[in-house]
Each structure stands twice: as structure tokens, then as C-alpha cells.
PDB file of C-alpha atoms in Angstrom:
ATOM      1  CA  UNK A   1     -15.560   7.405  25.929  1.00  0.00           C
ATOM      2  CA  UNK A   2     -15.997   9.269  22.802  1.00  0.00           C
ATOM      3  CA  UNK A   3     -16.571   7.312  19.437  1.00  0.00           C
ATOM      4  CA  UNK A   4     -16.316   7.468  15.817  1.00  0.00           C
ATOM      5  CA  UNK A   5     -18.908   5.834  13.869  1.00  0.00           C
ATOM      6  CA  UNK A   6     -17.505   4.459  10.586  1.00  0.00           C
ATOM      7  CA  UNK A   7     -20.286   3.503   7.676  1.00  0.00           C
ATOM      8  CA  UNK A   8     -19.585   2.002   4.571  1.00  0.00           C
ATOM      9  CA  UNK A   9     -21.021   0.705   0.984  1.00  0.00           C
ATOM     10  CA  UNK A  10     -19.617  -0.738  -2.091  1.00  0.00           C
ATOM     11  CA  UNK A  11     -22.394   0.107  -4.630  1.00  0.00           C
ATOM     12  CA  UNK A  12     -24.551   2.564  -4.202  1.00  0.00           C
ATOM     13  CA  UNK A  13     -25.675   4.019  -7.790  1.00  0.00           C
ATOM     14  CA  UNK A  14     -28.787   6.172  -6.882  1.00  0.00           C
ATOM     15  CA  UNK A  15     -27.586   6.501  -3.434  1.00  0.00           C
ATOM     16  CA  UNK A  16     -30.911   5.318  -1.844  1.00  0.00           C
ATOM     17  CA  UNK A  17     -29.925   2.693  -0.457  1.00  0.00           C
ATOM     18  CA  UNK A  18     -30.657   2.550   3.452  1.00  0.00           C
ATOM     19  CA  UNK A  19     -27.657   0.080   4.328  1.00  0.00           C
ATOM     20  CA  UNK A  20     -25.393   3.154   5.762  1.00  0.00           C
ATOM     21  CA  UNK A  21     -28.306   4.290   7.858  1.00  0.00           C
ATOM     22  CA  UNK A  22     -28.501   0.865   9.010  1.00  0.00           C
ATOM     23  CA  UNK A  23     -24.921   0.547  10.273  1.00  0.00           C
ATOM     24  CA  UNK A  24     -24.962   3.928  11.444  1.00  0.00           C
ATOM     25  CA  UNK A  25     -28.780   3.439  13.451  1.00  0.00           C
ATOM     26  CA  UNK A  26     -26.950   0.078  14.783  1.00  0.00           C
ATOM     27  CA  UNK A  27     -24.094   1.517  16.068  1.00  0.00           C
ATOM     28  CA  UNK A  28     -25.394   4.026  17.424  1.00  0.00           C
ATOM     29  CA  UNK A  29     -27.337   1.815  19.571  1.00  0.00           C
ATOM     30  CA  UNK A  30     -24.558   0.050  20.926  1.00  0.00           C
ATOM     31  CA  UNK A  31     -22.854   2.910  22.342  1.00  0.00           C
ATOM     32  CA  UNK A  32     -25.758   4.150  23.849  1.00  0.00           C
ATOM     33  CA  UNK A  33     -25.742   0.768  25.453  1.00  0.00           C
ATOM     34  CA  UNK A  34     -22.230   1.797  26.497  1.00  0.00           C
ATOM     35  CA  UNK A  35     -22.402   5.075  27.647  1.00  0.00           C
ATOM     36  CA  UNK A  36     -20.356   6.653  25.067  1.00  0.00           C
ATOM     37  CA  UNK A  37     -20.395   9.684  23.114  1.00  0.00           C
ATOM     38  CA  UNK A  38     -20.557  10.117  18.910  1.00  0.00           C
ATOM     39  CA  UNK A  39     -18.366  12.814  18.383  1.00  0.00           C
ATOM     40  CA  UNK A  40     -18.177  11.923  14.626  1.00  0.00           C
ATOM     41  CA  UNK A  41     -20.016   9.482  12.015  1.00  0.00           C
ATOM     42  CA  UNK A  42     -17.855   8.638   8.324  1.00  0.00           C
ATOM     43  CA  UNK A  43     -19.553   6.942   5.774  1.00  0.00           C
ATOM     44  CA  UNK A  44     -17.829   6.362   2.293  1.00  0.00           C
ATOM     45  CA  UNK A  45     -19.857   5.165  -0.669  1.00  0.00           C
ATOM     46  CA  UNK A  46     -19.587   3.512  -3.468  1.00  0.00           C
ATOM     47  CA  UNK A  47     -15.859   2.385  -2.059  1.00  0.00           C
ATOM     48  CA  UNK A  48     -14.356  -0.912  -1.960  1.00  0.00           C
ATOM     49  CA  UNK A  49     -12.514  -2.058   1.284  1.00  0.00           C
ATOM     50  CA  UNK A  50     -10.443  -4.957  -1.164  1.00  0.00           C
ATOM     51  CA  UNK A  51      -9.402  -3.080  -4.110  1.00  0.00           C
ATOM     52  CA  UNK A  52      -5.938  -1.565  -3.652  1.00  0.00           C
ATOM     53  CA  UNK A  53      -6.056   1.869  -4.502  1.00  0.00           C
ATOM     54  CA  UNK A  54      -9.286   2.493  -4.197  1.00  0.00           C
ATOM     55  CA  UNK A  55     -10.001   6.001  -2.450  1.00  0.00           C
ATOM     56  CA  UNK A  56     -11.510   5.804   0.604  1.00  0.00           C
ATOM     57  CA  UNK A  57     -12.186  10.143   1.795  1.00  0.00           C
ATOM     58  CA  UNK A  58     -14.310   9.526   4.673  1.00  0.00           C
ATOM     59  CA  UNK A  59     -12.009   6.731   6.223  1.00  0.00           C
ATOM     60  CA  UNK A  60      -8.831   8.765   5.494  1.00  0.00           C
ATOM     61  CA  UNK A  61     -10.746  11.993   7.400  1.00  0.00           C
ATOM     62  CA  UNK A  62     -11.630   9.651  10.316  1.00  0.00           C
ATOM     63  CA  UNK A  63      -7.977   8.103  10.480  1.00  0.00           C
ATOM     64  CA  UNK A  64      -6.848  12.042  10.622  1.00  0.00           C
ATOM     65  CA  UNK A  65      -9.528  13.012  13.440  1.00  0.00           C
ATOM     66  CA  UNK A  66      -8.011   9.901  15.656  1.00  0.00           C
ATOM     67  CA  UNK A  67      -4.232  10.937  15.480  1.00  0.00           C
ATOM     68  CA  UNK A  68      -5.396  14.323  16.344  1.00  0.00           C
ATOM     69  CA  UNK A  69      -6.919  12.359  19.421  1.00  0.00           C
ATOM     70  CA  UNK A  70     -10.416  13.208  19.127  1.00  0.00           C
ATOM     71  CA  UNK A  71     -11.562  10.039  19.780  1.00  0.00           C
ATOM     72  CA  UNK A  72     -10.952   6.379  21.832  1.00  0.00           C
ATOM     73  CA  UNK A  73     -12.876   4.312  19.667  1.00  0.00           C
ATOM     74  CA  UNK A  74     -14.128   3.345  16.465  1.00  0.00           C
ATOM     75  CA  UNK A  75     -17.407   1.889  15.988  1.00  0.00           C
ATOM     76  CA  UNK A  76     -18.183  -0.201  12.640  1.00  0.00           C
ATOM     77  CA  UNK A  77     -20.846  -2.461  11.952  1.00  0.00           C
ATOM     78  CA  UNK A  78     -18.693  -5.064  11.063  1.00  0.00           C
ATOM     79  CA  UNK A  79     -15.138  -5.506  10.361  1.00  0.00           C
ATOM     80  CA  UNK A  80     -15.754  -5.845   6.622  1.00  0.00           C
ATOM     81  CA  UNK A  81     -17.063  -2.161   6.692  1.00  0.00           C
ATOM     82  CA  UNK A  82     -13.740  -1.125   7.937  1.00  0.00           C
ATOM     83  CA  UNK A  83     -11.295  -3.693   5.485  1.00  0.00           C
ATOM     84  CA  UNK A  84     -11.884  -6.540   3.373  1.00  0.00           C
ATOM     85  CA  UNK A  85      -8.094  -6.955   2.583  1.00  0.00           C
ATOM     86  CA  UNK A  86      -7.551 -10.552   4.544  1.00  0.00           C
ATOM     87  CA  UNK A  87      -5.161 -10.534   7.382  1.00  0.00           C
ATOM     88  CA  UNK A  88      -2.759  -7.978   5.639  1.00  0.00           C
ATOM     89  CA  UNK A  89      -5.585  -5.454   5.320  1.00  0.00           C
ATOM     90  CA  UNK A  90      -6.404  -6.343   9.140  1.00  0.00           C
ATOM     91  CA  UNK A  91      -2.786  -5.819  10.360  1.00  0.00           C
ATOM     92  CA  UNK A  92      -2.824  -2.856   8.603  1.00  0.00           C
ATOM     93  CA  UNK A  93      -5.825  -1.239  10.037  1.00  0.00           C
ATOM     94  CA  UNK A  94      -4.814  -2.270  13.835  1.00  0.00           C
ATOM     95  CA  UNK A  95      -1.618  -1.011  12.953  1.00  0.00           C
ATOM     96  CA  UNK A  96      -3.292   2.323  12.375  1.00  0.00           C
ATOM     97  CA  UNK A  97      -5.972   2.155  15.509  1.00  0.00           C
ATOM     98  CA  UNK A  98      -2.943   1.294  17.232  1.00  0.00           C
ATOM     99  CA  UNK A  99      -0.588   4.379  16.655  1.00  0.00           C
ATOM    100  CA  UNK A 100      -3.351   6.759  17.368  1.00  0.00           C
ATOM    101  CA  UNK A 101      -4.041   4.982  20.594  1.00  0.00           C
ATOM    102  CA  UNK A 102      -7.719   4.040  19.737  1.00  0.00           C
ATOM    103  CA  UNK A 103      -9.212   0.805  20.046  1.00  0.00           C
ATOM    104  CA  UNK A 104     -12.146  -0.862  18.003  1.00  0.00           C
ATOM    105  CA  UNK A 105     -15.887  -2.227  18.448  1.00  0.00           C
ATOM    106  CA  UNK A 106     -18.089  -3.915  16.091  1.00  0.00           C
ATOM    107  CA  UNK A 107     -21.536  -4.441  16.394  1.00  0.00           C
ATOM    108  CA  UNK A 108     -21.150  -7.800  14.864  1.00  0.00           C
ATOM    109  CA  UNK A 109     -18.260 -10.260  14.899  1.00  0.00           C
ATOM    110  CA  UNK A 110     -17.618 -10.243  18.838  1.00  0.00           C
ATOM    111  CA  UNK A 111     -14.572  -7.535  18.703  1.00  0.00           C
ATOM    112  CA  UNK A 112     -14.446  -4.862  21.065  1.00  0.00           C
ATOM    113  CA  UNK A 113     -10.944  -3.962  23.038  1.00  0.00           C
ATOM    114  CA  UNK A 114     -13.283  -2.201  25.821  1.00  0.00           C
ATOM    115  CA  UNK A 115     -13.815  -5.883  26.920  1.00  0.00           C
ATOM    116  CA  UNK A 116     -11.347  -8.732  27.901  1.00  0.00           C
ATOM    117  CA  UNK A 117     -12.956 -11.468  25.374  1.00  0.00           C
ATOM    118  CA  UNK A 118     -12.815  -8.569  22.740  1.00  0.00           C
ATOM    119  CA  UNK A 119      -8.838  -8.019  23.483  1.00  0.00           C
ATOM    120  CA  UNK A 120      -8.661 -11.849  23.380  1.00  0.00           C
ATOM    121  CA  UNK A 121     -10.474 -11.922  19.690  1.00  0.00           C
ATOM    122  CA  UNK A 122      -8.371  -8.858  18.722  1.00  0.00           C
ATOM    123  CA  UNK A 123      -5.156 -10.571  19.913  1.00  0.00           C
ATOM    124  CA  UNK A 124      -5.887 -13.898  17.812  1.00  0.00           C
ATOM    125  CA  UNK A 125      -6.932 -11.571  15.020  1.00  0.00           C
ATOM    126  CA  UNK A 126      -3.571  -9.819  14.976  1.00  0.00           C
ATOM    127  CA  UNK A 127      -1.291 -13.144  15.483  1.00  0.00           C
ATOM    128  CA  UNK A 128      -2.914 -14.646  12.180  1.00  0.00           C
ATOM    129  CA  UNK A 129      -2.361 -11.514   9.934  1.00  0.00           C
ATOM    130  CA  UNK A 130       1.675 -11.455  11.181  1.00  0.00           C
ATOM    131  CA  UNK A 131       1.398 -14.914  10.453  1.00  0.00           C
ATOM    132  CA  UNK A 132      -0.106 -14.367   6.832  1.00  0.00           C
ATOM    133  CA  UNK A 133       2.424 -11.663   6.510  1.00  0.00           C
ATOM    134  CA  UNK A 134       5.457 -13.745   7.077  1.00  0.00           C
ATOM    135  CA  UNK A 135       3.999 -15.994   4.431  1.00  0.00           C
ATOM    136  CA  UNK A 136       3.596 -14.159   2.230  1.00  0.00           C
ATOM    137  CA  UNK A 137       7.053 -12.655   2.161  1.00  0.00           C
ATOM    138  CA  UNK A 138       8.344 -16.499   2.103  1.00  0.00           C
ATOM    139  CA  UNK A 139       5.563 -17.143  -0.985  1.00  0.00           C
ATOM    140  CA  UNK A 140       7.395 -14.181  -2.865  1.00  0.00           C
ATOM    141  CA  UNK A 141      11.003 -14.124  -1.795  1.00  0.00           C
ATOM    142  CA  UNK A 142      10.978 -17.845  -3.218  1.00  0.00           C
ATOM    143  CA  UNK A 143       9.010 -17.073  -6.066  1.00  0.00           C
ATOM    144  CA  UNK A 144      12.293 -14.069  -6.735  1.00  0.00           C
ATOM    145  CA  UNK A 145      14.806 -17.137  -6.375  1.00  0.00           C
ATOM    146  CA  UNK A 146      13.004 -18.922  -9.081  1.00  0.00           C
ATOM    147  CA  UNK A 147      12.879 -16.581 -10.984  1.00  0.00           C
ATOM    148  CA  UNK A 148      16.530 -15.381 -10.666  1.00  0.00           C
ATOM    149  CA  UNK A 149      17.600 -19.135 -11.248  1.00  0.00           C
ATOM    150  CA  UNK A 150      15.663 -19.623 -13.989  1.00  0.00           C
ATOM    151  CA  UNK A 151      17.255 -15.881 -15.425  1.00  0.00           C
ATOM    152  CA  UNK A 152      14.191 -13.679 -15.461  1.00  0.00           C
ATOM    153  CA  UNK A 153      14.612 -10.428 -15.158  1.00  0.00           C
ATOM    154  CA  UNK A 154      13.110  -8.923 -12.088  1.00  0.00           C
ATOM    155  CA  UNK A 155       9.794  -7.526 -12.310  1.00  0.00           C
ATOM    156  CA  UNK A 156       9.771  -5.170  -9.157  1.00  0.00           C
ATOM    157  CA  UNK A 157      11.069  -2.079  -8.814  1.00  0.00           C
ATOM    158  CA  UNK A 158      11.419   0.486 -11.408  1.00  0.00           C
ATOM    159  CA  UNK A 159      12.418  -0.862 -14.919  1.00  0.00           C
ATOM    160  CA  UNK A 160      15.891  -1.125 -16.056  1.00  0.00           C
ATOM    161  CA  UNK A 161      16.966   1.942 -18.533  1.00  0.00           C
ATOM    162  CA  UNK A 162      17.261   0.007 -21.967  1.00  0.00           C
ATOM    163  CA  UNK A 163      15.364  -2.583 -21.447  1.00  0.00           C
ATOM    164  CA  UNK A 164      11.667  -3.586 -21.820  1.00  0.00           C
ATOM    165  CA  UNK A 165       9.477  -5.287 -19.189  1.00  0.00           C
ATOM    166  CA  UNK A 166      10.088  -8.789 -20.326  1.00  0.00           C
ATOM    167  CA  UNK A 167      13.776  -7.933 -20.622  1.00  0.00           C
ATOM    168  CA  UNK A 168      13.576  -7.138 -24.265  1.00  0.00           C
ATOM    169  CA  UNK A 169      16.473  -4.350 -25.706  1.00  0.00           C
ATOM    170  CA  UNK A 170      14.944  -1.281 -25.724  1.00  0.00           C
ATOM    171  CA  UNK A 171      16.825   0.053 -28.740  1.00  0.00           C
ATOM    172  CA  UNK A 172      16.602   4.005 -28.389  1.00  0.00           C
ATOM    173  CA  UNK A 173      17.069   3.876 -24.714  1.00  0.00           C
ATOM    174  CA  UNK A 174      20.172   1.392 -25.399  1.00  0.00           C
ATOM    175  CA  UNK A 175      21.609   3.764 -27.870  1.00  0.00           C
ATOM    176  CA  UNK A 176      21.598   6.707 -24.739  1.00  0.00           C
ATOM    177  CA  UNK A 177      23.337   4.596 -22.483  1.00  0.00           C
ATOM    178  CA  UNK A 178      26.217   3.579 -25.270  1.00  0.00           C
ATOM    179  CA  UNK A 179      26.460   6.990 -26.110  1.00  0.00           C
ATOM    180  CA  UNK A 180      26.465   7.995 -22.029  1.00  0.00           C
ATOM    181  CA  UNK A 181      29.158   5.523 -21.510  1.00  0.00           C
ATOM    182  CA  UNK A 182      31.471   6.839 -24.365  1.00  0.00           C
ATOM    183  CA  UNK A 183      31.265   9.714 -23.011  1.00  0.00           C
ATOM    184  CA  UNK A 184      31.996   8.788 -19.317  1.00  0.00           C
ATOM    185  CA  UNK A 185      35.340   7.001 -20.639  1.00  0.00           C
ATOM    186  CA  UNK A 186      36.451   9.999 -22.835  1.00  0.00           C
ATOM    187  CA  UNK A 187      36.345  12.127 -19.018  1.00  0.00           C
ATOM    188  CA  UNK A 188      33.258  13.866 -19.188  1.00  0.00           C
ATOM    189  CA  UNK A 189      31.508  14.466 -16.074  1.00  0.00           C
ATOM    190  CA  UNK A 190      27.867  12.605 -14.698  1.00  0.00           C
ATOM    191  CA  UNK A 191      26.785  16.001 -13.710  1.00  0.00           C
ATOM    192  CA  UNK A 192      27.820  17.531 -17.191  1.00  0.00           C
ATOM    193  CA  UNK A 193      26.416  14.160 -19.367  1.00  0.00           C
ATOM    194  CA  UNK A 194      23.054  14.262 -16.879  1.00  0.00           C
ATOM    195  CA  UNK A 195      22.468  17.551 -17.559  1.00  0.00           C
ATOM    196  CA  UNK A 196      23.007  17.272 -21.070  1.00  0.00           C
ATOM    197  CA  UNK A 197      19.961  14.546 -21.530  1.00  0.00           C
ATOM    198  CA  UNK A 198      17.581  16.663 -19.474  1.00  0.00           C
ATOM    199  CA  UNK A 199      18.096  19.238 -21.975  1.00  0.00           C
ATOM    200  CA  UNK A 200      17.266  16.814 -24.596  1.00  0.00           C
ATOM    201  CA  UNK A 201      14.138  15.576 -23.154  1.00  0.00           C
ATOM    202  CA  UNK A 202      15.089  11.804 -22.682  1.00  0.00           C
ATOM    203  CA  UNK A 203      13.753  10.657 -19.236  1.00  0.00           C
ATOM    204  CA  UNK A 204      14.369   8.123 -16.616  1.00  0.00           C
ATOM    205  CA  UNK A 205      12.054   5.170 -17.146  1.00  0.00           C
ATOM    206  CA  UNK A 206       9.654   7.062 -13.951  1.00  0.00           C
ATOM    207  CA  UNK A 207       9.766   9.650 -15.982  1.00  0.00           C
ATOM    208  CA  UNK A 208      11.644  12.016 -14.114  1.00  0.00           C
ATOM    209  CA  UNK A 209      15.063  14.033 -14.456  1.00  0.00           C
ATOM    210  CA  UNK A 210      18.570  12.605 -14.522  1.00  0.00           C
ATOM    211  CA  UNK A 211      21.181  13.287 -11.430  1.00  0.00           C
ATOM    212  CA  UNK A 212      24.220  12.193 -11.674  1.00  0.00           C
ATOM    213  CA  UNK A 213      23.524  10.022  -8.852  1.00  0.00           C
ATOM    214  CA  UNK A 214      20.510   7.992 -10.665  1.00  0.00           C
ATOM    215  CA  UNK A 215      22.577   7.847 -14.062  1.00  0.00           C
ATOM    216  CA  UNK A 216      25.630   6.093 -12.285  1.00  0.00           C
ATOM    217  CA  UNK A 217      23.465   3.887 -10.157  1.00  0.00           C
ATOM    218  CA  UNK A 218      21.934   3.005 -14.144  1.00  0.00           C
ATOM    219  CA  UNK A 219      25.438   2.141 -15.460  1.00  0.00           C
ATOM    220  CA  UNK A 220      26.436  -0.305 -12.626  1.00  0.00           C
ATOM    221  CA  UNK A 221      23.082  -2.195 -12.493  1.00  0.00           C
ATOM    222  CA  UNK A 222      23.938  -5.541 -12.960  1.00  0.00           C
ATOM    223  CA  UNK A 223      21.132  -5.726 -15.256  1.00  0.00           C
ATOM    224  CA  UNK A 224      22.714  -3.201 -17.711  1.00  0.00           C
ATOM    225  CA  UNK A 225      24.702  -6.187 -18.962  1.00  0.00           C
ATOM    226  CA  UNK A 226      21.960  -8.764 -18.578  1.00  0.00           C
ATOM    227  CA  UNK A 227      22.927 -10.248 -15.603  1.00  0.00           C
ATOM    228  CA  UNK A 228      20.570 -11.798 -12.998  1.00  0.00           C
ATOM    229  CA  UNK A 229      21.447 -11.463  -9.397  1.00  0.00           C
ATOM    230  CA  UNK A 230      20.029 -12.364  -6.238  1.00  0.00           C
ATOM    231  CA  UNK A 231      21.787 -11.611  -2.958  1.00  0.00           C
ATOM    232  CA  UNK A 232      19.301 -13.872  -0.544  1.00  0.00           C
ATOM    233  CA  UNK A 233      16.045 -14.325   0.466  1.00  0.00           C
ATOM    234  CA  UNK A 234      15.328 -11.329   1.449  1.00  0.00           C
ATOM    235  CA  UNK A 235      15.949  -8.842  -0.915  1.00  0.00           C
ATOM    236  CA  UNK A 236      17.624  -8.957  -4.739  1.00  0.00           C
ATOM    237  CA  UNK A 237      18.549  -6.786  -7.490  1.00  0.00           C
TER     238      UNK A 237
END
């Protein structure tokens, strides 16, 4: 069985601190005790396993080496090392071990697929986070009806052209799409009117380039015209 060893620490300002070498030394250990090989150890400091967005290099490298199968297991001190993102952040990272046909061992927290118990641990693990992920897509998609009943203007997504967060008239960007819509009416083209407000500089609200796709999908948003929709509880406008 060949392993990856994955190390990690949140602060590490002087980067002295032995707590890497002490997962690694640990680890190391058990698959000794196993029989298996360390083809690779990762270590990422100074990285938080919570914070969305937060780079993780060494993790990303070691998710790379396993889809290029060159290795059957990953070895972390503890599951915290690996993600600290509740049972989403769990999901997630089975999800990952799981498409690269790996499995997981932890020196602490009794999980380790190589062993029944540690498939039966693993298998509760995964049935809360699907469970914490329906719930929280019930917690939001009622939060959205609220919202939509109450006539808030969404707050996903990209932001409406002419508008403002809070659903406050964005006055130059309203003045485009009157002008845009004259235009349209009097038989001028989206490609022709799309081009014309690249040339001027005047951006989608990502900050990209009109199509004449994007500028029509613009005009017929219901929330051109301040309306509020919500098709179900799924999805919404």
C-alpha cells in the first residue's frame, strides 16, 4: 500500500514550530505498523482548513499526485489537519478521496477504510454531511422565499445591470439600458448596440464584455423592472 502523508498548521510565524514534525513522525509510525510505503509527505503552513478561500498548495499538489494514482491512501494526523469545514467540508474531501479511488487513515479519531470499523466510522461520517447538506439547502431555499415574499431583491448571483446591491437605481447604468432599449425598438441590432458599448468602455456588472446574448438576457430579467420572482424551492431568479 503506498501512502501520502498529509501535515498541516494554522499559525506558524517563525516556522519553528515542531507540530508538523509531530504529525508527520506519528504517521509515519502508523504505517510502519501497517506495512505501507511513504511515497510522498505534504505539509501546508500557516493555512486554515475553515476559511473559504484560503490557499491550501501542498493539499492541492497531493490531491493532483492521487488522481494521477500514485497513491491508495492518505495518512493525516487527524481529520482536522485535512478539513475543518463541518460536514460540508467532510463530504467534500471524501468526495475527492473518493474519485481518485484512495481511501483515508488517521492516526487519531478511529478512521481508517483499510479496516471494517474504519469503513463503518467513514460511512456514518458521510451520511451526516449529506444530511447537513440537504439542510442546508432547505435553511437557504426558505430563507430565498422569504425574501422573495417579502420583495427583496436577490442577493446571489451576479448583480442586476442598473441596480445597486440593496436594489437601489443605479443611475448611469440605468441611463445605458434606456438608451439600449431605444435603440433595440428603433431596429438596431444586439450585436451592433453590444458592440457599440464595448467600444465605449461601459462593462457588465463582472466586469466583462457585452454579447448580444448577455445584453438580451439583461433586458428580460424580471428584475429590470423591479419585479421579484421565485419559481420554487429550488431555484429563483
Amino acid at each position: 500500500m503506498r501512502a501520502f502523508i498529509y501535515t498541516r498548521v494554522s499559525l506558524d510565524r517563525d516556522g519553528t514550530k515542531a507540530s508538523p514534525q509531530t504529525q508527520e513522525a506519528e504517521a509515519r509510525q502508523l504505517c510502519a505498523q501497517r506495512g505501507w510505503e511513504v511515497i510522498g509527505v505534504f505539509t501546508d503552513r500557516n493555512a486554515s482548513a475553515f476559511k473559504r478561500g484560503v490557499k491550501r498548495p501542498e493539499f492541492d499538489r497531493m490531491l493532483e499526485g492521487l488522481k494521477a494514482g500514485e497513491a491508495d491512501m492518505v495518512v493525516a494526523y487527524k481529520l482536522d489537519r485535512l478539513t475543518r469545514g463541518g460536514m460540508v467540508g467532510v463530504a467534500d474531501l471524501l468526495g475527492r478521496l473518493e474519485a481518485a479511488g484512495a481511501g483515508l487513515t488517521t492516526v487519531h479519531d478511529n478512521i481508517d477504510t483499510s479496516t471494517p470499523i474504519g469503513q463503518g466510522v467513514l460511512g456514518i461520517i458521510a451520511s451526516l454531511a449529506r444530511q447537513e447538506s440537504l439542510n442546508t439547502a432547505t435553511r437557504v431555499a426558505s430563507a430565498n422565499e422569504r425574501a422573495a415574499k417579502a420583495g427583496k431583491m436577490h442577493q446571489g448571483g451576479c448583480r442586476q445591470f442598473g441596480y445597486q446591491r440593496d436594489g437601489a437605481v443605479e443611475e448611469n447604468e440605468a441611463a445605458v439600458v434606456r438608451d439600449v432599449a431605444a435603440r433595440l425598438l428603433a431596429g438596431e441590432s444586439l450585436r451592433s448596440v453590444a458592440n457599440d458599448l464595448n467600444k465605449r468602455g461601459i462593462s457588465t456588472t463582472t466586469g466583462g464584455q457585452w454579447r448580444s446574448e448577455a445584453l438580451s438576457q439583461m433586458l428580460k430579467s424580471p428584475r429590470l423592472v423591479g419585479l421579484r420572482v421565485y419559481k420554487d424551492k429550488r431555484s429563483e431568479e
